[in-house]
Amino acid sequence: MYKLTLTALALVLATAASAQQGQPGGHFVDNWDQDGDGAVTLAEATDRRDMVFGTFDANEDGFLDAEEYDLFDEARANDMADNGGHGAGMQRLGQGLMRDFNDTDGDGMVSKDEFLTRTGDWFAMIDTNGDGVVTTDDFGTP
């Protein structure tokens, strides 16, 4: 299971100099595209969301409680601020990571199953052209 460490957080949310720097969605694609082909598939998104969940599930109980989700929210906000994450495409991306989106049973905690099950809906939100992959084209032009 993943531990919440600065190193893990860096691996999940940050990247070195981006090949797509300045391109809306470039930071996301650089981080979530595991095979380096410039496109994020649903399988890659699911794997990455699993990693993200494990990173923030500090007590490894299979749930993101309020405190853990607050840390996740803070890390995402910092990442967005550091990487110019603005615009409609990034807002759609962010919506699918929000607590309310993922807490499908409304109990105030997000289980790993809830988080991973919502991947398909989230992916469809950001795959604006419906081609089955997310590229920088899905985020608009700079």
Tab-separated table of N, CA and C in Angstrom:
chain	number	residue	atom	x	y	z
A	1	MET	N	0.856	-1.170	0.000
A	1	MET	CA	0.000	0.000	0.000
A	1	MET	C	0.903	1.234	0.000
A	2	TYR	N	0.428	2.290	-0.598
A	2	TYR	CA	1.207	3.512	-0.695
A	2	TYR	C	1.094	4.324	0.584
A	3	LYS	N	2.147	4.992	0.947
A	3	LYS	CA	2.161	5.883	2.102
A	3	LYS	C	2.175	7.317	1.593
A	4	LEU	N	1.545	8.202	2.365
A	4	LEU	CA	1.544	9.616	2.016
A	4	LEU	C	2.890	10.204	2.402
A	5	THR	N	3.742	10.387	1.426
A	5	THR	CA	5.045	10.992	1.625
A	5	THR	C	5.226	12.063	0.569
A	6	LEU	N	6.161	12.926	0.807
A	6	LEU	CA	6.425	13.955	-0.195
A	6	LEU	C	6.888	13.335	-1.497
A	7	THR	N	7.657	12.267	-1.420
A	7	THR	CA	8.113	11.601	-2.631
A	7	THR	C	6.944	11.027	-3.409
A	8	ALA	N	6.045	10.326	-2.707
A	8	ALA	CA	4.881	9.743	-3.380
A	8	ALA	C	4.005	10.833	-3.964
A	9	LEU	N	3.804	11.890	-3.213
A	9	LEU	CA	2.995	12.995	-3.699
A	9	LEU	C	3.606	13.583	-4.968
A	10	ALA	N	4.921	13.719	-4.966
A	10	ALA	CA	5.591	14.249	-6.158
A	10	ALA	C	5.384	13.327	-7.351
A	11	LEU	N	5.446	12.030	-7.131
A	11	LEU	CA	5.248	11.084	-8.225
A	11	LEU	C	3.834	11.134	-8.772
A	12	VAL	N	2.862	11.366	-7.897
A	12	VAL	CA	1.466	11.352	-8.308
A	12	VAL	C	1.045	12.652	-8.968
A	13	LEU	N	1.462	13.777	-8.426
A	13	LEU	CA	0.903	15.046	-8.873
A	13	LEU	C	1.859	15.981	-9.601
A	14	ALA	N	3.138	15.765	-9.533
A	14	ALA	CA	4.063	16.727	-10.135
A	14	ALA	C	4.896	16.082	-11.225
A	15	THR	N	5.470	16.926	-12.046
A	15	THR	CA	6.348	16.424	-13.101
A	15	THR	C	7.487	17.408	-13.294
A	16	ALA	N	8.580	16.911	-13.794
A	16	ALA	CA	9.688	17.785	-14.159
A	16	ALA	C	9.273	18.566	-15.393
A	17	ALA	N	10.202	19.217	-16.008
A	17	ALA	CA	9.894	20.024	-17.185
A	17	ALA	C	9.020	19.233	-18.150
A	18	SER	N	7.900	19.775	-18.444
A	18	SER	CA	6.898	19.091	-19.263
A	18	SER	C	7.176	19.262	-20.739
A	19	ALA	N	7.014	18.160	-21.461
A	19	ALA	CA	7.144	18.221	-22.917
A	19	ALA	C	6.014	19.040	-23.503
A	20	GLN	N	4.909	19.135	-22.777
A	20	GLN	CA	3.738	19.853	-23.266
A	20	GLN	C	3.483	21.102	-22.424
A	21	GLN	N	4.539	21.651	-21.866
A	21	GLN	CA	4.442	22.806	-20.998
A	21	GLN	C	3.713	23.948	-21.702
A	22	GLY	N	2.792	24.571	-20.982
A	22	GLY	CA	2.035	25.682	-21.534
A	22	GLY	C	0.806	25.251	-22.303
A	23	GLN	N	0.684	23.992	-22.619
A	23	GLN	CA	-0.481	23.460	-23.326
A	23	GLN	C	-1.526	23.070	-22.286
A	24	PRO	N	-2.760	23.578	-22.395
A	24	PRO	CA	-3.785	23.153	-21.446
A	24	PRO	C	-3.893	21.630	-21.411
A	25	GLY	N	-3.873	21.087	-20.201
A	25	GLY	CA	-3.951	19.644	-20.022
A	25	GLY	C	-2.618	18.933	-20.165
A	26	GLY	N	-1.564	19.647	-20.557
A	26	GLY	CA	-0.262	19.023	-20.765
A	26	GLY	C	0.300	18.387	-19.509
A	27	HIS	N	0.151	19.053	-18.394
A	27	HIS	CA	0.648	18.526	-17.121
A	27	HIS	C	-0.090	17.229	-16.765
A	28	PHE	N	-1.402	17.228	-16.964
A	28	PHE	CA	-2.191	16.021	-16.702
A	28	PHE	C	-1.739	14.877	-17.600
A	29	VAL	N	-1.649	15.120	-18.892
A	29	VAL	CA	-1.270	14.063	-19.834
A	29	VAL	C	0.133	13.558	-19.515
A	30	ASP	N	1.068	14.450	-19.248
A	30	ASP	CA	2.424	14.026	-18.912
A	30	ASP	C	2.448	13.098	-17.707
A	31	ASN	N	1.598	13.356	-16.726
A	31	ASN	CA	1.593	12.578	-15.495
A	31	ASN	C	0.775	11.294	-15.566
A	32	TRP	N	-0.273	11.290	-16.341
A	32	TRP	CA	-1.192	10.150	-16.322
A	32	TRP	C	-0.992	9.208	-17.514
A	33	ASP	N	-0.276	9.639	-18.529
A	33	ASP	CA	0.007	8.823	-19.713
A	33	ASP	C	1.182	7.900	-19.394
A	34	GLN	N	0.895	6.678	-19.021
A	34	GLN	CA	1.928	5.771	-18.532
A	34	GLN	C	2.835	5.220	-19.631
A	35	ASP	N	2.354	5.134	-20.858
A	35	ASP	CA	3.203	4.581	-21.918
A	35	ASP	C	3.847	5.655	-22.791
A	36	GLY	N	3.609	6.915	-22.472
A	36	GLY	CA	4.279	8.008	-23.169
A	36	GLY	C	3.837	8.263	-24.595
A	37	ASP	N	2.628	7.805	-24.954
A	37	ASP	CA	2.167	8.009	-26.330
A	37	ASP	C	1.367	9.292	-26.526
A	38	GLY	N	1.276	10.126	-25.479
A	38	GLY	CA	0.577	11.401	-25.594
A	38	GLY	C	-0.920	11.302	-25.389
A	39	ALA	N	-1.402	10.132	-24.972
A	39	ALA	CA	-2.834	9.925	-24.756
A	39	ALA	C	-3.044	9.091	-23.494
A	40	VAL	N	-4.004	9.496	-22.697
A	40	VAL	CA	-4.359	8.768	-21.482
A	40	VAL	C	-5.567	7.893	-21.795
A	41	THR	N	-5.430	6.593	-21.570
A	41	THR	CA	-6.534	5.665	-21.777
A	41	THR	C	-7.311	5.499	-20.472
A	42	LEU	N	-8.475	4.886	-20.570
A	42	LEU	CA	-9.259	4.595	-19.369
A	42	LEU	C	-8.473	3.678	-18.440
A	43	ALA	N	-7.764	2.708	-18.977
A	43	ALA	CA	-6.962	1.809	-18.138
A	43	ALA	C	-5.866	2.580	-17.404
A	44	GLU	N	-5.206	3.508	-18.090
A	44	GLU	CA	-4.174	4.318	-17.440
A	44	GLU	C	-4.789	5.201	-16.367
A	45	ALA	N	-5.944	5.778	-16.651
A	45	ALA	CA	-6.622	6.625	-15.667
A	45	ALA	C	-7.023	5.814	-14.439
A	46	THR	N	-7.488	4.608	-14.658
A	46	THR	CA	-7.885	3.747	-13.540
A	46	THR	C	-6.666	3.379	-12.693
A	47	ASP	N	-5.571	3.007	-13.344
A	47	ASP	CA	-4.339	2.689	-12.606
A	47	ASP	C	-3.863	3.880	-11.801
A	48	ARG	N	-3.902	5.056	-12.410
A	48	ARG	CA	-3.408	6.253	-11.743
A	48	ARG	C	-4.309	6.642	-10.574
A	49	ARG	N	-5.629	6.522	-10.776
A	49	ARG	CA	-6.542	6.832	-9.668
A	49	ARG	C	-6.327	5.855	-8.516
A	50	ASP	N	-6.032	4.616	-8.825
A	50	ASP	CA	-5.727	3.642	-7.783
A	50	ASP	C	-4.491	4.088	-6.996
A	51	MET	N	-3.475	4.545	-7.717
A	51	MET	CA	-2.255	5.025	-7.070
A	51	MET	C	-2.539	6.267	-6.216
A	52	VAL	N	-3.318	7.193	-6.767
A	52	VAL	CA	-3.674	8.400	-6.023
A	52	VAL	C	-4.406	8.026	-4.739
A	53	PHE	N	-5.377	7.129	-4.861
A	53	PHE	CA	-6.126	6.711	-3.678
A	53	PHE	C	-5.175	6.147	-2.623
A	54	GLY	N	-4.304	5.241	-3.041
A	54	GLY	CA	-3.363	4.637	-2.108
A	54	GLY	C	-2.440	5.643	-1.462
A	55	THR	N	-2.065	6.653	-2.195
A	55	THR	CA	-1.192	7.689	-1.654
A	55	THR	C	-1.866	8.451	-0.517
A	56	PHE	N	-3.135	8.751	-0.672
A	56	PHE	CA	-3.818	9.576	0.319
A	56	PHE	C	-4.543	8.770	1.399
A	57	ASP	N	-4.681	7.475	1.230
A	57	ASP	CA	-5.269	6.618	2.261
A	57	ASP	C	-4.181	6.307	3.287
A	58	ALA	N	-3.845	7.315	4.083
A	58	ALA	CA	-2.699	7.239	4.990
A	58	ALA	C	-2.802	6.104	6.001
A	59	ASN	N	-3.998	5.821	6.478
A	59	ASN	CA	-4.148	4.755	7.470
A	59	ASN	C	-4.452	3.396	6.837
A	60	GLU	N	-4.470	3.353	5.514
A	60	GLU	CA	-4.631	2.121	4.739
A	60	GLU	C	-5.876	1.324	5.114
A	61	ASP	N	-6.984	2.045	5.371
A	61	ASP	CA	-8.222	1.352	5.739
A	61	ASP	C	-9.183	1.186	4.564
A	62	GLY	N	-8.769	1.610	3.364
A	62	GLY	CA	-9.623	1.474	2.190
A	62	GLY	C	-10.623	2.600	2.019
A	63	PHE	N	-10.475	3.660	2.813
A	63	PHE	CA	-11.365	4.820	2.740
A	63	PHE	C	-10.541	6.093	2.817
A	64	LEU	N	-11.005	7.127	2.117
A	64	LEU	CA	-10.483	8.468	2.341
A	64	LEU	C	-11.479	9.147	3.258
A	65	ASP	N	-11.069	9.345	4.515
A	65	ASP	CA	-11.935	10.041	5.458
A	65	ASP	C	-11.794	11.543	5.234
A	66	ALA	N	-12.483	12.331	6.028
A	66	ALA	CA	-12.495	13.784	5.833
A	66	ALA	C	-11.084	14.369	5.879
A	67	GLU	N	-10.282	13.950	6.834
A	67	GLU	CA	-8.927	14.494	6.971
A	67	GLU	C	-8.059	14.110	5.767
A	68	GLU	N	-8.147	12.859	5.339
A	68	GLU	CA	-7.356	12.415	4.199
A	68	GLU	C	-7.813	13.120	2.920
A	69	TYR	N	-9.122	13.299	2.765
A	69	TYR	CA	-9.612	13.983	1.564
A	69	TYR	C	-9.226	15.455	1.587
A	70	ASP	N	-9.190	16.056	2.776
A	70	ASP	CA	-8.727	17.440	2.875
A	70	ASP	C	-7.283	17.567	2.377
A	71	LEU	N	-6.437	16.603	2.734
A	71	LEU	CA	-5.048	16.615	2.254
A	71	LEU	C	-4.995	16.436	0.740
A	72	PHE	N	-5.845	15.572	0.219
A	72	PHE	CA	-5.934	15.367	-1.227
A	72	PHE	C	-6.355	16.662	-1.915
A	73	ASP	N	-7.385	17.327	-1.383
A	73	ASP	CA	-7.850	18.599	-1.940
A	73	ASP	C	-6.732	19.635	-1.932
A	74	GLU	N	-6.009	19.702	-0.815
A	74	GLU	CA	-4.921	20.674	-0.690
A	74	GLU	C	-3.807	20.389	-1.701
A	75	ALA	N	-3.446	19.134	-1.842
A	75	ALA	CA	-2.393	18.763	-2.804
A	75	ALA	C	-2.816	19.110	-4.224
A	76	ARG	N	-4.081	18.835	-4.560
A	76	ARG	CA	-4.566	19.162	-5.910
A	76	ARG	C	-4.572	20.665	-6.133
A	77	ALA	N	-5.009	21.420	-5.140
A	77	ALA	CA	-5.038	22.881	-5.279
A	77	ALA	C	-3.631	23.428	-5.496
A	78	ASN	N	-2.673	22.907	-4.746
A	78	ASN	CA	-1.289	23.345	-4.911
A	78	ASN	C	-0.746	22.967	-6.278
A	79	ASP	N	-1.065	21.774	-6.729
A	79	ASP	CA	-0.619	21.325	-8.038
A	79	ASP	C	-1.211	22.198	-9.143
A	80	MET	N	-2.490	22.516	-9.020
A	80	MET	CA	-3.149	23.366	-10.023
A	80	MET	C	-2.507	24.752	-10.031
A	81	ALA	N	-2.235	25.299	-8.851
A	81	ALA	CA	-1.623	26.627	-8.773
A	81	ALA	C	-0.225	26.622	-9.378
A	82	ASP	N	0.517	25.555	-9.132
A	82	ASP	CA	1.885	25.460	-9.646
A	82	ASP	C	1.945	25.220	-11.149
A	83	ASN	N	0.855	24.699	-11.722
A	83	ASN	CA	0.891	24.288	-13.124
A	83	ASN	C	-0.155	24.981	-13.980
A	84	GLY	N	-0.644	26.114	-13.528
A	84	GLY	CA	-1.557	26.907	-14.347
A	84	GLY	C	-2.826	26.173	-14.710
A	85	GLY	N	-3.344	25.382	-13.797
A	85	GLY	CA	-4.519	24.559	-14.082
A	85	GLY	C	-5.814	25.332	-14.063
A	86	HIS	N	-6.087	26.048	-15.110
A	86	HIS	CA	-7.310	26.821	-15.202
A	86	HIS	C	-8.010	26.488	-16.516
A	87	GLY	N	-9.185	26.985	-16.670
A	87	GLY	CA	-9.928	26.752	-17.894
A	87	GLY	C	-10.943	25.635	-17.727
A	88	ALA	N	-11.833	25.548	-18.701
A	88	ALA	CA	-12.944	24.595	-18.626
A	88	ALA	C	-12.458	23.150	-18.562
A	89	GLY	N	-11.446	22.803	-19.321
A	89	GLY	CA	-10.945	21.433	-19.315
A	89	GLY	C	-10.404	21.023	-17.965
A	90	MET	N	-9.677	21.915	-17.332
A	90	MET	CA	-9.131	21.599	-16.020
A	90	MET	C	-10.235	21.602	-14.961
A	91	GLN	N	-11.261	22.405	-15.148
A	91	GLN	CA	-12.386	22.385	-14.209
A	91	GLN	C	-13.109	21.050	-14.279
A	92	ARG	N	-13.321	20.515	-15.475
A	92	ARG	CA	-13.948	19.192	-15.621
A	92	ARG	C	-13.087	18.126	-14.958
A	93	LEU	N	-11.782	18.219	-15.188
A	93	LEU	CA	-10.864	17.271	-14.576
A	93	LEU	C	-10.974	17.349	-13.055
A	94	GLY	N	-10.963	18.546	-12.518
A	94	GLY	CA	-11.049	18.744	-11.076
A	94	GLY	C	-12.362	18.277	-10.477
A	95	GLN	N	-13.456	18.476	-11.196
A	95	GLN	CA	-14.764	18.057	-10.694
A	95	GLN	C	-14.801	16.563	-10.425
A	96	GLY	N	-14.163	15.801	-11.266
A	96	GLY	CA	-14.175	14.352	-11.122
A	96	GLY	C	-13.280	13.832	-10.011
A	97	LEU	N	-12.545	14.712	-9.379
A	97	LEU	CA	-11.712	14.325	-8.253
A	97	LEU	C	-12.271	14.847	-6.932
A	98	MET	N	-13.356	15.607	-7.007
A	98	MET	CA	-13.947	16.193	-5.811
A	98	MET	C	-14.641	15.129	-4.950
A	99	ARG	N	-14.643	15.382	-3.676
A	99	ARG	CA	-15.254	14.474	-2.700
A	99	ARG	C	-16.704	14.174	-3.037
A	100	ASP	N	-17.491	15.209	-3.326
A	100	ASP	CA	-18.916	15.000	-3.612
A	100	ASP	C	-19.139	14.122	-4.839
A	101	PHE	N	-18.295	14.245	-5.826
A	101	PHE	CA	-18.401	13.429	-7.038
A	101	PHE	C	-18.148	11.956	-6.723
A	102	ASN	N	-17.198	11.699	-5.854
A	102	ASN	CA	-16.758	10.333	-5.578
A	102	ASN	C	-17.464	9.666	-4.408
A	103	ASP	N	-18.055	10.428	-3.518
A	103	ASP	CA	-18.767	9.863	-2.365
A	103	ASP	C	-20.187	9.494	-2.792
A	104	THR	N	-20.307	8.396	-3.494
A	104	THR	CA	-21.581	8.042	-4.125
A	104	THR	C	-22.656	7.639	-3.124
A	105	ASP	N	-22.266	7.171	-1.940
A	105	ASP	CA	-23.282	6.803	-0.951
A	105	ASP	C	-23.543	7.911	0.064
A	106	GLY	N	-22.814	9.033	-0.052
A	106	GLY	CA	-23.068	10.197	0.777
A	106	GLY	C	-22.746	10.022	2.253
A	107	ASP	N	-21.858	9.089	2.588
A	107	ASP	CA	-21.545	8.857	4.000
A	107	ASP	C	-20.396	9.721	4.515
A	108	GLY	N	-19.858	10.604	3.677
A	108	GLY	CA	-18.785	11.498	4.101
A	108	GLY	C	-17.391	10.918	3.922
A	109	MET	N	-17.316	9.648	3.526
A	109	MET	CA	-16.030	9.012	3.244
A	109	MET	C	-16.089	8.444	1.837
A	110	VAL	N	-14.934	8.334	1.209
A	110	VAL	CA	-14.864	7.770	-0.139
A	110	VAL	C	-14.086	6.463	-0.057
A	111	SER	N	-14.767	5.376	-0.394
A	111	SER	CA	-14.094	4.080	-0.402
A	111	SER	C	-13.279	3.950	-1.683
A	112	LYS	N	-12.348	3.025	-1.660
A	112	LYS	CA	-11.549	2.764	-2.852
A	112	LYS	C	-12.462	2.339	-3.994
A	113	ASP	N	-13.461	1.516	-3.689
A	113	ASP	CA	-14.396	1.074	-4.724
A	113	ASP	C	-15.157	2.255	-5.320
A	114	GLU	N	-15.639	3.164	-4.479
A	114	GLU	CA	-16.339	4.352	-4.991
A	114	GLU	C	-15.416	5.153	-5.903
A	115	PHE	N	-14.197	5.386	-5.450
A	115	PHE	CA	-13.249	6.208	-6.187
A	115	PHE	C	-12.927	5.601	-7.549
A	116	LEU	N	-12.696	4.290	-7.572
A	116	LEU	CA	-12.346	3.635	-8.833
A	116	LEU	C	-13.558	3.462	-9.738
A	117	THR	N	-14.716	3.207	-9.153
A	117	THR	CA	-15.932	3.038	-9.951
A	117	THR	C	-16.286	4.317	-10.699
A	118	ARG	N	-15.988	5.460	-10.142
A	118	ARG	CA	-16.297	6.744	-10.780
A	118	ARG	C	-15.317	7.107	-11.896
A	119	THR	N	-14.280	6.311	-12.087
A	119	THR	CA	-13.279	6.629	-13.100
A	119	THR	C	-13.889	6.763	-14.486
A	120	GLY	N	-14.756	5.852	-14.874
A	120	GLY	CA	-15.358	5.905	-16.209
A	120	GLY	C	-16.162	7.162	-16.442
A	121	ASP	N	-16.953	7.579	-15.444
A	121	ASP	CA	-17.737	8.808	-15.561
A	121	ASP	C	-16.829	10.024	-15.659
A	122	TRP	N	-15.797	10.043	-14.830
A	122	TRP	CA	-14.833	11.142	-14.841
A	122	TRP	C	-14.107	11.200	-16.180
A	123	PHE	N	-13.678	10.044	-16.661
A	123	PHE	CA	-12.961	9.975	-17.929
A	123	PHE	C	-13.835	10.522	-19.062
A	124	ALA	N	-15.114	10.146	-19.067
A	124	ALA	CA	-16.034	10.631	-20.105
A	124	ALA	C	-16.189	12.152	-20.038
A	125	MET	N	-16.113	12.732	-18.838
A	125	MET	CA	-16.213	14.183	-18.679
A	125	MET	C	-15.042	14.908	-19.337
A	126	ILE	N	-13.857	14.302	-19.270
A	126	ILE	CA	-12.678	14.989	-19.797
A	126	ILE	C	-12.328	14.574	-21.228
A	127	ASP	N	-12.884	13.461	-21.701
A	127	ASP	CA	-12.686	13.030	-23.094
A	127	ASP	C	-13.750	13.726	-23.951
A	128	THR	N	-13.547	15.007	-24.181
A	128	THR	CA	-14.588	15.832	-24.794
A	128	THR	C	-14.930	15.437	-26.225
A	129	ASN	N	-13.992	14.859	-26.954
A	129	ASN	CA	-14.310	14.468	-28.328
A	129	ASN	C	-14.760	13.010	-28.426
A	130	GLY	N	-14.799	12.310	-27.298
A	130	GLY	CA	-15.342	10.960	-27.253
A	130	GLY	C	-14.556	9.915	-28.027
A	131	ASP	N	-13.243	10.143	-28.203
A	131	ASP	CA	-12.456	9.189	-28.978
A	131	ASP	C	-11.843	8.072	-28.129
A	132	GLY	N	-12.150	8.052	-26.846
A	132	GLY	CA	-11.678	6.980	-25.980
A	132	GLY	C	-10.321	7.205	-25.360
A	133	VAL	N	-9.717	8.343	-25.629
A	133	VAL	CA	-8.438	8.723	-24.990
A	133	VAL	C	-8.512	10.200	-24.633
A	134	VAL	N	-7.719	10.587	-23.640
A	134	VAL	CA	-7.626	12.000	-23.271
A	134	VAL	C	-6.254	12.505	-23.701
A	135	THR	N	-6.288	13.539	-24.521
A	135	THR	CA	-5.067	14.204	-24.977
A	135	THR	C	-5.210	15.689	-24.657
A	136	THR	N	-4.197	16.450	-24.957
A	136	THR	CA	-4.285	17.891	-24.736
A	136	THR	C	-5.399	18.511	-25.589
A	137	ASP	N	-5.774	17.860	-26.679
A	137	ASP	CA	-6.871	18.365	-27.513
A	137	ASP	C	-8.177	18.464	-26.720
A	138	ASP	N	-8.339	17.620	-25.713
A	138	ASP	CA	-9.556	17.634	-24.901
A	138	ASP	C	-9.611	18.803	-23.933
A	139	PHE	N	-8.532	19.565	-23.834
A	139	PHE	CA	-8.471	20.689	-22.905
A	139	PHE	C	-8.541	22.041	-23.588
A	140	GLY	N	-8.517	22.080	-24.894
A	140	GLY	CA	-8.580	23.349	-25.613
A	140	GLY	C	-7.205	23.818	-26.052
A	141	THR	N	-7.163	25.024	-26.538
A	141	THR	CA	-5.909	25.595	-27.033
A	141	THR	C	-5.360	26.590	-26.026
A	142	PRO	N	-4.041	26.777	-26.039
A	142	PRO	CA	-3.433	27.724	-25.099
A	142	PRO	C	-3.875	29.152	-25.347
